[in-house]
PDB file of C-alpha atoms and ligand atoms in Angstrom:
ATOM      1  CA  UNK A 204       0.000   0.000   0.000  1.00 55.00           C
ATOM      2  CA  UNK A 205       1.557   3.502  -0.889  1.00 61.00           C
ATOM      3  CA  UNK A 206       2.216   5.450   2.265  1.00 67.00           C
ATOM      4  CA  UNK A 207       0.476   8.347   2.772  1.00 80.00           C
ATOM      5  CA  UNK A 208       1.886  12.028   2.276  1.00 94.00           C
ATOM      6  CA  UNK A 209       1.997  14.749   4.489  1.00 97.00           C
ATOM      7  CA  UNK A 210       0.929  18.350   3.028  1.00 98.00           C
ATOM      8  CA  UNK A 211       3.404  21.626   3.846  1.00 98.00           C
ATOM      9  CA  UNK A 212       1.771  24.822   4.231  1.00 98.00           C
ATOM     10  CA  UNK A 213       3.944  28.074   3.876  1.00 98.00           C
ATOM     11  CA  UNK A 214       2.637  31.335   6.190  1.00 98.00           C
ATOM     12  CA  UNK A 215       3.554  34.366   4.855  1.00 98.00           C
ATOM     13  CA  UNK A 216       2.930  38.058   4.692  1.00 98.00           C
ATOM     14  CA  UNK A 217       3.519  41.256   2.803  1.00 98.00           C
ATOM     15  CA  UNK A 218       4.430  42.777   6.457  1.00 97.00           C
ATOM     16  CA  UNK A 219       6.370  42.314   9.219  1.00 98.00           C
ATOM     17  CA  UNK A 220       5.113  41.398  13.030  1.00 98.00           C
ATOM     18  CA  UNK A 221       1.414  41.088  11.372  1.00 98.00           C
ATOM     19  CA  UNK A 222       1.326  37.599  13.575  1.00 98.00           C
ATOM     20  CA  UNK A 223       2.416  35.353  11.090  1.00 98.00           C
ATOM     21  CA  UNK A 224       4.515  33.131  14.055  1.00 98.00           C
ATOM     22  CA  UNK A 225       1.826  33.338  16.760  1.00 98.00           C
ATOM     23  CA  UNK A 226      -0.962  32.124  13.757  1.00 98.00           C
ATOM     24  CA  UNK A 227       1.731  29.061  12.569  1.00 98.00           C
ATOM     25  CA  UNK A 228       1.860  27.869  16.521  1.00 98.00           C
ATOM     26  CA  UNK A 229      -1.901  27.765  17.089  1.00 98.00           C
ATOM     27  CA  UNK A 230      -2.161  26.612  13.601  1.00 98.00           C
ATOM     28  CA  UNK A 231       0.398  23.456  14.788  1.00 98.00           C
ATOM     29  CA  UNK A 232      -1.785  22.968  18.743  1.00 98.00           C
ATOM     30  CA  UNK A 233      -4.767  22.942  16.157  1.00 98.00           C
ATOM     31  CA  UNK A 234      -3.395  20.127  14.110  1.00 98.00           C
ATOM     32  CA  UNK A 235      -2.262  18.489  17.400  1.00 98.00           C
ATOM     33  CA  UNK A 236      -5.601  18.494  18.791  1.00 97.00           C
ATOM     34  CA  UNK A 237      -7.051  16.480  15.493  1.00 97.00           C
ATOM     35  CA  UNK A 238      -4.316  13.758  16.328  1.00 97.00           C
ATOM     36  CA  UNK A 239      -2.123  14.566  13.173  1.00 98.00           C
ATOM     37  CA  UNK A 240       1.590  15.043  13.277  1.00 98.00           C
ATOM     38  CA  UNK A 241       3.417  18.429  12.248  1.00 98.00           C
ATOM     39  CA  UNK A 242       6.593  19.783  11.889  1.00 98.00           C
ATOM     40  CA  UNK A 243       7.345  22.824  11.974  1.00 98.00           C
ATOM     41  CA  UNK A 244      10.017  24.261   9.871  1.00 98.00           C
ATOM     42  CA  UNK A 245      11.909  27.666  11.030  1.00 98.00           C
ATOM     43  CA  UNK A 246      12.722  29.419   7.859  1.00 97.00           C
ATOM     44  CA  UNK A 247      13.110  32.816   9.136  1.00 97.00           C
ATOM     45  CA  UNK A 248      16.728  32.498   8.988  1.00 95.00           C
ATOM     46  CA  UNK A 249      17.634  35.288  10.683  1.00 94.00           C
ATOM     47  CA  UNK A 250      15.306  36.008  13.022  1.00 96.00           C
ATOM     48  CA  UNK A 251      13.591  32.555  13.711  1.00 96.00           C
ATOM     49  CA  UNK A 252      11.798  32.368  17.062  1.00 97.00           C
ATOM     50  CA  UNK A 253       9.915  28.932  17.014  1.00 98.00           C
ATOM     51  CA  UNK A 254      11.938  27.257  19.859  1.00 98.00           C
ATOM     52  CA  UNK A 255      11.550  30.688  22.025  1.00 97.00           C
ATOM     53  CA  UNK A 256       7.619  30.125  21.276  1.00 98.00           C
ATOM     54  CA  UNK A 257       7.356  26.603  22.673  1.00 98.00           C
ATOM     55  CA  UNK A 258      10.694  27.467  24.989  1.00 98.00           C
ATOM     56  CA  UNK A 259      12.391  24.928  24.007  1.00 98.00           C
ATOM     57  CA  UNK A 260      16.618  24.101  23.969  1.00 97.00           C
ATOM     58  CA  UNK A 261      17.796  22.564  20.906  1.00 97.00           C
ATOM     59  CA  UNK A 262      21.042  20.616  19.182  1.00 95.00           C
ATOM     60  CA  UNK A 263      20.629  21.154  15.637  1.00 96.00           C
ATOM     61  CA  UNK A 264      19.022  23.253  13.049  1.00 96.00           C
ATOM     62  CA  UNK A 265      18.185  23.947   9.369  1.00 96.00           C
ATOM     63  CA  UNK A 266      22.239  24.341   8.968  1.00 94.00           C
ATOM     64  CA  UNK A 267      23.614  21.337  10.699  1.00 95.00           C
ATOM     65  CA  UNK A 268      21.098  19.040   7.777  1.00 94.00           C
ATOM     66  CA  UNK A 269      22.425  21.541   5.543  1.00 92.00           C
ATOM     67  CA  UNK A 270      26.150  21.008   6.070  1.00 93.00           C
ATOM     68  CA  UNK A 271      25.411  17.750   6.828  1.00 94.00           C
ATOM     69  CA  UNK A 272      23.228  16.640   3.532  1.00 91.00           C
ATOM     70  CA  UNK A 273      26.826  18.703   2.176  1.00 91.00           C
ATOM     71  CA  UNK A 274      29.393  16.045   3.807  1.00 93.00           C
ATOM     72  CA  UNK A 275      27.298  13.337   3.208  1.00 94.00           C
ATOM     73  CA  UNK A 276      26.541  12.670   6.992  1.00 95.00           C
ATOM     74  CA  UNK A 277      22.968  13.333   6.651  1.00 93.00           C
ATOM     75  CA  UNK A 278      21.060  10.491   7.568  1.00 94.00           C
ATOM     76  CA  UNK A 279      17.222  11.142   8.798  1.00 94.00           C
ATOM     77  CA  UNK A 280      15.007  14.021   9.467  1.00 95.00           C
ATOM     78  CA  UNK A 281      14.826  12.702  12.906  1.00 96.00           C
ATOM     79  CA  UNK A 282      18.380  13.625  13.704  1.00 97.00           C
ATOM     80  CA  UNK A 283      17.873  17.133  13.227  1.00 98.00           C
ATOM     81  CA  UNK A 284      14.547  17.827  14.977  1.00 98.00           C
ATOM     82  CA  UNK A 285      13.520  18.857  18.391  1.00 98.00           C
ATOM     83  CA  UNK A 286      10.295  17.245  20.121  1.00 98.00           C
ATOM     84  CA  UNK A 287       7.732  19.502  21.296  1.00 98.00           C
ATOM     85  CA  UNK A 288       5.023  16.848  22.774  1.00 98.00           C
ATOM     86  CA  UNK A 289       3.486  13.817  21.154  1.00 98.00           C
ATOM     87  CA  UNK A 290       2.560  15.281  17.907  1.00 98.00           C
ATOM     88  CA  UNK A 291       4.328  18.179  17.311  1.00 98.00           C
ATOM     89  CA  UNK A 292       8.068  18.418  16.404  1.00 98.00           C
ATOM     90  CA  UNK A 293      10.413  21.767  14.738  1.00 98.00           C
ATOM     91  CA  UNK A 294      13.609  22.030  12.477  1.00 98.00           C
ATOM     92  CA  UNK A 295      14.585  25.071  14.268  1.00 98.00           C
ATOM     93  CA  UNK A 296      16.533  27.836  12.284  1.00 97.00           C
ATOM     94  CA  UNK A 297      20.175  28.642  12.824  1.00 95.00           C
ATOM     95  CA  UNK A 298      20.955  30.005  16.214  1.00 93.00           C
ATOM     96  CA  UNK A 299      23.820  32.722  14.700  1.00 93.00           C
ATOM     97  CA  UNK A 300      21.958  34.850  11.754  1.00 92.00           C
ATOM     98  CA  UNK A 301      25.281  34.846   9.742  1.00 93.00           C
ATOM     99  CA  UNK A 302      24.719  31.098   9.163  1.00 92.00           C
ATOM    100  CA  UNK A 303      21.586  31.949   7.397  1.00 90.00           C
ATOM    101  CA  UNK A 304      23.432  32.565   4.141  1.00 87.00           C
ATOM    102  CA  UNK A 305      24.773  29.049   3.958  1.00 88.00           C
ATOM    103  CA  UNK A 306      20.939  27.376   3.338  1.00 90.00           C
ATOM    104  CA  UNK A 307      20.329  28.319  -0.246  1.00 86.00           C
ATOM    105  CA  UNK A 308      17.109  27.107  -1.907  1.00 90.00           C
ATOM    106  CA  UNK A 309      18.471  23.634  -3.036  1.00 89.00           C
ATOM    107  CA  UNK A 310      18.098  21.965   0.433  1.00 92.00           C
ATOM    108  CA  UNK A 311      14.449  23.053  -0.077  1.00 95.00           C
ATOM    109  CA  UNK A 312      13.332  20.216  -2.209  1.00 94.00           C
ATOM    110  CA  UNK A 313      15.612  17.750  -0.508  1.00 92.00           C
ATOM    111  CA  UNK A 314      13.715  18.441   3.115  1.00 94.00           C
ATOM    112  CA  UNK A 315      10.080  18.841   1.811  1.00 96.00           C
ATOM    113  CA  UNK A 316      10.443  15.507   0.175  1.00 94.00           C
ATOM    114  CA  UNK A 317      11.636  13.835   3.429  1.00 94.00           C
ATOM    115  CA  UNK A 318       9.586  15.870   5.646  1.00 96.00           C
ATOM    116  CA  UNK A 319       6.007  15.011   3.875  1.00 97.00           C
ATOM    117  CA  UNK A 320       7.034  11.143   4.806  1.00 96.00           C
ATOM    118  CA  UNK A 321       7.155  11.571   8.087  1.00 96.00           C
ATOM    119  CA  UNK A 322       4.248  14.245   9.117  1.00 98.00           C
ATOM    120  CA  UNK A 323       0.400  14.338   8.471  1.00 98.00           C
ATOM    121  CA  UNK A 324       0.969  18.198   7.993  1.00 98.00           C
ATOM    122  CA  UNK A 325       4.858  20.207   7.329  1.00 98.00           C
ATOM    123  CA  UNK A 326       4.131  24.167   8.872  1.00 98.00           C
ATOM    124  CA  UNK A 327       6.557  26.581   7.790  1.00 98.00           C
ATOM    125  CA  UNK A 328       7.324  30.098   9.337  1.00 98.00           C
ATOM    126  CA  UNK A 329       9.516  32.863   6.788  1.00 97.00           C
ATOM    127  CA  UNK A 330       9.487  36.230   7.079  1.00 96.00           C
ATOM    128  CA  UNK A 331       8.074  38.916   4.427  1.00 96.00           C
ATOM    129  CA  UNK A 332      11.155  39.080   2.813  1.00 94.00           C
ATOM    130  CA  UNK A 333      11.265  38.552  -0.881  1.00 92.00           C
ATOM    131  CA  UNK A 334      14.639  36.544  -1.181  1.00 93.00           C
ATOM    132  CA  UNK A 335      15.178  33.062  -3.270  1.00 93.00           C
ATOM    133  CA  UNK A 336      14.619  31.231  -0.227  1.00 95.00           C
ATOM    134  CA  UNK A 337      11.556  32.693   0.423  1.00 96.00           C
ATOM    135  CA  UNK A 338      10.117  32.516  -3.350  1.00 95.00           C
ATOM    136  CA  UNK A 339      11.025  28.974  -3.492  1.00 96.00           C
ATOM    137  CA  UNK A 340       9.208  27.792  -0.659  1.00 97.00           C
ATOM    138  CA  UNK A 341       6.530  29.557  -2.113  1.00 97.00           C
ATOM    139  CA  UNK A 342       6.789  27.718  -5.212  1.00 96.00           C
ATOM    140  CA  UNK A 343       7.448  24.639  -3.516  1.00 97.00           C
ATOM    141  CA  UNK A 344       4.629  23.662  -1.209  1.00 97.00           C
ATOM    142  CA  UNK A 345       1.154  22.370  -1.511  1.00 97.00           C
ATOM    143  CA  UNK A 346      -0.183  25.556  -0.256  1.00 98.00           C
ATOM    144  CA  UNK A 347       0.337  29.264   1.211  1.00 98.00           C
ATOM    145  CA  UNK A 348      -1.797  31.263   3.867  1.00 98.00           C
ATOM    146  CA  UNK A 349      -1.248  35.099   3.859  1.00 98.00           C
ATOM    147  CA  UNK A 350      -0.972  36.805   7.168  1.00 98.00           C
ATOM    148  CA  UNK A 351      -2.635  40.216   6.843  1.00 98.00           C
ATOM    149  CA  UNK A 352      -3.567  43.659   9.014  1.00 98.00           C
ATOM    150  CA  UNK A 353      -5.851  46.138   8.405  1.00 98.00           C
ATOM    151  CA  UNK A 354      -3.205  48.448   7.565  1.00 98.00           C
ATOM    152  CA  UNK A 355      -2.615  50.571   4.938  1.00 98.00           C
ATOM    153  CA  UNK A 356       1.207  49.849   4.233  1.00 98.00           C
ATOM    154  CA  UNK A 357      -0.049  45.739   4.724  1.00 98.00           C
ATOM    155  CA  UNK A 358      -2.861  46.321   2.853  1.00 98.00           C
ATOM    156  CA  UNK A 359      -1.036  48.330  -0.390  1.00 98.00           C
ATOM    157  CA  UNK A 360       2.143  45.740  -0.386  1.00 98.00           C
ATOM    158  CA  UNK A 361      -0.365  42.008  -0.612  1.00 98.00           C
ATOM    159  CA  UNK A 362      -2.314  44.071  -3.550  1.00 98.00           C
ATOM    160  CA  UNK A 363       0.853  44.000  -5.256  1.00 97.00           C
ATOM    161  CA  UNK A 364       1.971  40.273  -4.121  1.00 97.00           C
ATOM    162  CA  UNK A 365      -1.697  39.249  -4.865  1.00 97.00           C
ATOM    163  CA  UNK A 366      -1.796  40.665  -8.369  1.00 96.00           C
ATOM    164  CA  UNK A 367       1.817  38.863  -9.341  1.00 95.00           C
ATOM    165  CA  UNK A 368      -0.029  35.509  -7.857  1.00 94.00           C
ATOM    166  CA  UNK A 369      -2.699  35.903 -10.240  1.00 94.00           C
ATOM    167  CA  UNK A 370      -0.771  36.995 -13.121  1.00 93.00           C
ATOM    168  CA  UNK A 371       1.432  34.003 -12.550  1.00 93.00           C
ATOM    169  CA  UNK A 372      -1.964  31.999 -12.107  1.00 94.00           C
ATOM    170  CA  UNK A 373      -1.200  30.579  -8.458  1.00 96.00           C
ATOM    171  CA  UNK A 374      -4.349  29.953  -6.491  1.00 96.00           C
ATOM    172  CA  UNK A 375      -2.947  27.845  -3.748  1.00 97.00           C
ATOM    173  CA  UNK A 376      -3.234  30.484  -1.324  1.00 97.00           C
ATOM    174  CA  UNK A 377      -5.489  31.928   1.741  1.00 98.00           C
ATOM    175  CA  UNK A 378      -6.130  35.296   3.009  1.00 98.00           C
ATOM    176  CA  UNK A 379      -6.415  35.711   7.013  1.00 98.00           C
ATOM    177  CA  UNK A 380      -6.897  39.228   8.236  1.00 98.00           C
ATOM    178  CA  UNK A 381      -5.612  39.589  11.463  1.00 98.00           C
ATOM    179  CA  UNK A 382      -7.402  41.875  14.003  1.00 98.00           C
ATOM    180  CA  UNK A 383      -5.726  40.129  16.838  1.00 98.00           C
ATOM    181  CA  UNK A 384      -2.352  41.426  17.091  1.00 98.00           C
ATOM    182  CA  UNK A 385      -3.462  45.634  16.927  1.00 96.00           C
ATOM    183  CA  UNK A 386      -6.972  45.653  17.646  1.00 95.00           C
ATOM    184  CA  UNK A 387      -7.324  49.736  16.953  1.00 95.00           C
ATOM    185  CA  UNK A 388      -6.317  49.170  13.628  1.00 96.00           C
ATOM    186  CA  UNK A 389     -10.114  49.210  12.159  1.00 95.00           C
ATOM    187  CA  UNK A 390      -9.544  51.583   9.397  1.00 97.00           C
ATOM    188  CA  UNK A 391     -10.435  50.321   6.385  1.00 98.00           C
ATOM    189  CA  UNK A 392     -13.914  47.506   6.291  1.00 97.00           C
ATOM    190  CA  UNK A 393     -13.921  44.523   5.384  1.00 97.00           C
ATOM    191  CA  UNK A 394     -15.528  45.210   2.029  1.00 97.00           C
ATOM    192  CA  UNK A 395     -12.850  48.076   1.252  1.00 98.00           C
ATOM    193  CA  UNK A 396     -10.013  45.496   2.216  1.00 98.00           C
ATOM    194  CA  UNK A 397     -11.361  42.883  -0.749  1.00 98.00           C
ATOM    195  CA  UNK A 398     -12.199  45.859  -3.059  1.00 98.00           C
ATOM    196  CA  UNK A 399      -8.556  46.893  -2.493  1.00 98.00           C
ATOM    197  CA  UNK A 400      -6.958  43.366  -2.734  1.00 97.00           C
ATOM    198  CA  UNK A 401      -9.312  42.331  -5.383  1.00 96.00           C
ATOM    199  CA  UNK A 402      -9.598  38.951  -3.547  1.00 96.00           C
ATOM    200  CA  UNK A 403     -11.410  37.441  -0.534  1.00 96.00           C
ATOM    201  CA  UNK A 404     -10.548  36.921   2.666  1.00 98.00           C
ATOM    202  CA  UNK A 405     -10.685  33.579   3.831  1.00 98.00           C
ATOM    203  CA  UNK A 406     -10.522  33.369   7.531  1.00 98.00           C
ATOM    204  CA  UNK A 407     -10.958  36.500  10.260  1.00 98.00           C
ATOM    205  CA  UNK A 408      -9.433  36.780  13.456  1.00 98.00           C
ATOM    206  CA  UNK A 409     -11.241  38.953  15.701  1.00 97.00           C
ATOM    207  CA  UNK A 410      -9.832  41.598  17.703  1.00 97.00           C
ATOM    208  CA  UNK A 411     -11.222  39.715  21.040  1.00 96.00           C
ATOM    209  CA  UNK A 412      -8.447  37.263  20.124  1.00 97.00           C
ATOM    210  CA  UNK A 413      -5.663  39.822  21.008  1.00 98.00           C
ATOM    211  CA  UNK A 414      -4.391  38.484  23.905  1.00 97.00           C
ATOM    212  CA  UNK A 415      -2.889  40.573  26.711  1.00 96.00           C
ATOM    213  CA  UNK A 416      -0.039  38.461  28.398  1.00 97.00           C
ATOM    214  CA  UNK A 417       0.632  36.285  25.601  1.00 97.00           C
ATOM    215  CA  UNK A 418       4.151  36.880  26.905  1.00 97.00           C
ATOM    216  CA  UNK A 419       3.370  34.700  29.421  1.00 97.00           C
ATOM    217  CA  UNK A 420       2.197  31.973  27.111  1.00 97.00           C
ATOM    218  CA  UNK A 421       5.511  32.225  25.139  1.00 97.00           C
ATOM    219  CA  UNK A 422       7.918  32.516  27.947  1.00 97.00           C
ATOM    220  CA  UNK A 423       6.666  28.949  29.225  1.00 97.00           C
ATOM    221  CA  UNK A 424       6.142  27.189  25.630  1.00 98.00           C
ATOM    222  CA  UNK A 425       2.488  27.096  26.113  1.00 98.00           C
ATOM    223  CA  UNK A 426       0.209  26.982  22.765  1.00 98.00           C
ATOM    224  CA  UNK A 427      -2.721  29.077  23.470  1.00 98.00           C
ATOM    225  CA  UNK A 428      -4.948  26.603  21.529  1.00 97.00           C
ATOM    226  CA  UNK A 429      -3.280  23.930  23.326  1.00 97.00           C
ATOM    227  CA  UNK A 430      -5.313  25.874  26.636  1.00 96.00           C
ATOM    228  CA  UNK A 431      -7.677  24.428  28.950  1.00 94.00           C
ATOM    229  CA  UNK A 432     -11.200  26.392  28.141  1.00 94.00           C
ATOM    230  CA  UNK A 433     -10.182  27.961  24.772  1.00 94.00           C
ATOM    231  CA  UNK A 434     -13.080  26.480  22.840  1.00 94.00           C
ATOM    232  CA  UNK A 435     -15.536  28.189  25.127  1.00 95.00           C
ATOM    233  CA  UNK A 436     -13.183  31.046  25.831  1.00 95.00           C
ATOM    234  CA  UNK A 437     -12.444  31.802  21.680  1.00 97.00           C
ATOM    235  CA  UNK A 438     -14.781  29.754  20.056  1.00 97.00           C
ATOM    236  CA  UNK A 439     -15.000  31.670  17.076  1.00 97.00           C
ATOM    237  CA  UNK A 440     -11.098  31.821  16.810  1.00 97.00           C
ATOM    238  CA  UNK A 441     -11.247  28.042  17.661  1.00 98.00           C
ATOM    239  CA  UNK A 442     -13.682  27.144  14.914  1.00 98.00           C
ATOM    240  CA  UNK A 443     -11.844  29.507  12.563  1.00 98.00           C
ATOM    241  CA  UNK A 444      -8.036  27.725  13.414  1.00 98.00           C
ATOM    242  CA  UNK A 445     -10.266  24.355  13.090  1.00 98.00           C
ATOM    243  CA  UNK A 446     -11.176  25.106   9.555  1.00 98.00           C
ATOM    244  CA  UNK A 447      -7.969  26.334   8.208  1.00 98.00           C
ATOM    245  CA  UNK A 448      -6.437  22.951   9.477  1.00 98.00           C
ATOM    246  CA  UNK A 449      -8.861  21.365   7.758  1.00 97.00           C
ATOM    247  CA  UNK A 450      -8.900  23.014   4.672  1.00 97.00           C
ATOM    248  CA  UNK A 451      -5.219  23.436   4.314  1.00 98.00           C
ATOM    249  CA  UNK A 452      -5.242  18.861   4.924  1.00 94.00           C
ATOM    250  CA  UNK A 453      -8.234  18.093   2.803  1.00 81.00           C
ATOM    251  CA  UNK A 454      -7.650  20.502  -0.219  1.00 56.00           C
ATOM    252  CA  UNK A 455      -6.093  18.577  -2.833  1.00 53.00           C
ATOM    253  CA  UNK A 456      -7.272  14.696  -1.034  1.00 49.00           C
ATOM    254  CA  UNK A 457     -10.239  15.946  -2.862  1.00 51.00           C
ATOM    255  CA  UNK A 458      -8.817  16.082  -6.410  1.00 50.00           C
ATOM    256  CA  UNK A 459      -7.348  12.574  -5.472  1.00 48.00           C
ATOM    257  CA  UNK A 460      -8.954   9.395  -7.105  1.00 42.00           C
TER     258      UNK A 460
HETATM  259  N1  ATP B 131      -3.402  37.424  19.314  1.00 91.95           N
HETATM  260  C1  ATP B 131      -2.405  38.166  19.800  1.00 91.95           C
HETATM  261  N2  ATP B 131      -2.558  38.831  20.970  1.00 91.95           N
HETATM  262  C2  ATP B 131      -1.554  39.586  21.484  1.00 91.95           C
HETATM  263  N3  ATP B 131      -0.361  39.744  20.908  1.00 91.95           N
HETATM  264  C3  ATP B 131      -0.143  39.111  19.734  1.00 91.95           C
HETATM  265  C4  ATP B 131      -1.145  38.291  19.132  1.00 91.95           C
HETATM  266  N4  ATP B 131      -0.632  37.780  17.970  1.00 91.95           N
HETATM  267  C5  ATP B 131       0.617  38.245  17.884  1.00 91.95           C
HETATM  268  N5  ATP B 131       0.921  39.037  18.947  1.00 91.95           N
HETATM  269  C6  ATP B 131       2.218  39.708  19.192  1.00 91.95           C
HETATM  270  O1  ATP B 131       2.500  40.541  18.080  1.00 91.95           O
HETATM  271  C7  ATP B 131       3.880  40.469  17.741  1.00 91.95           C
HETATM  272  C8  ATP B 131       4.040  40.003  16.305  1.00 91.95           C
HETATM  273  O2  ATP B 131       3.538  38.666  16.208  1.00 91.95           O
HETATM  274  P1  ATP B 131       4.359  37.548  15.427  1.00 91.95           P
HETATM  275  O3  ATP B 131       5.759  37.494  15.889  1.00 91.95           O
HETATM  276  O4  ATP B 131       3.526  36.318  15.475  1.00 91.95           O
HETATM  277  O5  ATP B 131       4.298  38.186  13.956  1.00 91.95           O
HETATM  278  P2  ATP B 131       5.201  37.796  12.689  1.00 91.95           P
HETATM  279  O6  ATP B 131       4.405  38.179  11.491  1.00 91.95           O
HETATM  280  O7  ATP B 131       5.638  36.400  12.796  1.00 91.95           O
HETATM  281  O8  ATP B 131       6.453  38.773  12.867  1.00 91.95           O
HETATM  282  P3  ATP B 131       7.822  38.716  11.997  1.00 91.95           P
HETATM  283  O9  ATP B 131       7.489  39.344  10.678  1.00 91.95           O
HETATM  284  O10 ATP B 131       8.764  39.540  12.809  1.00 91.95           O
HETATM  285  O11 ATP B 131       8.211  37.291  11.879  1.00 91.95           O
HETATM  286  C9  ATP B 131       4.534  39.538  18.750  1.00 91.95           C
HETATM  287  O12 ATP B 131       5.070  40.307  19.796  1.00 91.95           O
HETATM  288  C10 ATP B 131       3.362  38.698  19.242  1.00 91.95           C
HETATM  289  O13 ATP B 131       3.555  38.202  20.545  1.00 91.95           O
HETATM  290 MG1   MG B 132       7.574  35.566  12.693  1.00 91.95          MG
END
């Protein structure tokens, strides 16, 4: 029987700090809670934060597989990751930002295709730069949510990222607006912000999600949608996490057969 693949998601933005990070965590303690295994991959090279988020030491990153796939020492996925609990595990980026430079895109393909064997679901965290790593993860996995505010600098530079998508013809992407992380930013309306964009918006997060000592969550590892009482507590946020994990698993499954 042919073993089953694993799908990799990309989250992006046209912005920094618009929660990109904080969305890929809860995004991961959302796939843990349907019983499905994820890695998470730290491709903001220089600035990578996923083992502060879930507070966690580790040995080796994205560079050690690197050199290692290099020197031919590279033997499994599993050397290189850190466990977070039973279903989650990250590939964490470099820990100095000058080694960032020695992952080019060609270890890309060679990780993907080992990491999709191993995981239900491969989460991957970049920043907003547009760089070669950056545009060939893009091009590379199954599919890409964008991380957006209502802000008028967000809001102008994903018009311009959107319109290159469509001219290029990609449509394996989401929108999620993000009223979480700056809940006074309520400019522009929700019908401006698609008028602008010229696309939809696929998933809201409300600005009753912002949440005040999330400091505390990060500086002891803790997923907030990992939390006792967060499906009464958020339950729209829940539901809305719920559905992009399921849309970003199911999505092509149904093309399949
Ligand atoms: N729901 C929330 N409630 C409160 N604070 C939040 C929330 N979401 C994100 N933040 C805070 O906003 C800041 C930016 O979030 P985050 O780091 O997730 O964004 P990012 O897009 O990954 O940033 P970068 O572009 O630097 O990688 C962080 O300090 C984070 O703790
Ligand atoms: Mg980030």
């Amino acid at each position: 029987m042919a073993k089953k693949i694993g799908k990799s998601l990309c989250i992006t933005s046209a912005k920094g700090g618009v929660g990109k990070t904080t969305t890929l965590i809860n995004l991961a303690g959302t796939y843990a809670k349907l019983g499905k295994k994820t890695l998470i991959i730290d491709f903001d090279l220089t600035s990578g934060v996923i083992a502060v988020a879930l507070n966690k030491n580790y040995e080796k990153s994205l560079v050690n597989l690197a050199d290692d796939i290099d020197n031919n020492q590279y033997n499994s996925l599993n050397d290189y990751v850190t466990k977070y609990n039973d279903y989650i595990d990250f590939l964490a980026s470099p820990k100095d930002p000058r080694q960032a430079g020695r992952l080019d895109a060609r270890y890309i393909d060679l990780i993907l295709d080992r990491a999709v064997l191993a995981y239900d679901m491969v989460l991957i965290d970049t920043n907003h730069n547009i760089n070669e790593i950056n545009l060939s993860l893009l091009e590379r996995v199954d599919n890409i949510l964008f991380v957006m505010t209502n802000d008028p600098f967000d809001i102008k530079n994903l018009k311009s990222l959107l319109s290159i998508f469509r001219d290029l013809g990609k449509t394996n992407y989401k929108v999620l607006l993000n009223n979480a992380v700056n809940p006074f930013k309520n400019y522009f309306t929700l019908y401006d912000i698609k008028n602008i964009l010229k696309a939809n918006i696929d998933y809201t997060l409300s600005p009753k999600f912002y949440i005040r000592n999330i400091d505390d969550y990060i500086m002891a590892g803790k997923i907030i949608l990992l939390e006792d009482k967060v499906e009464r507590k958020f339950a729209n946020e829940y539901t809305t996490f719920m559905t992009m994990a399921s849309d970003f698993i199911l999505e092509e499954e149904e093309h399949e057969g």
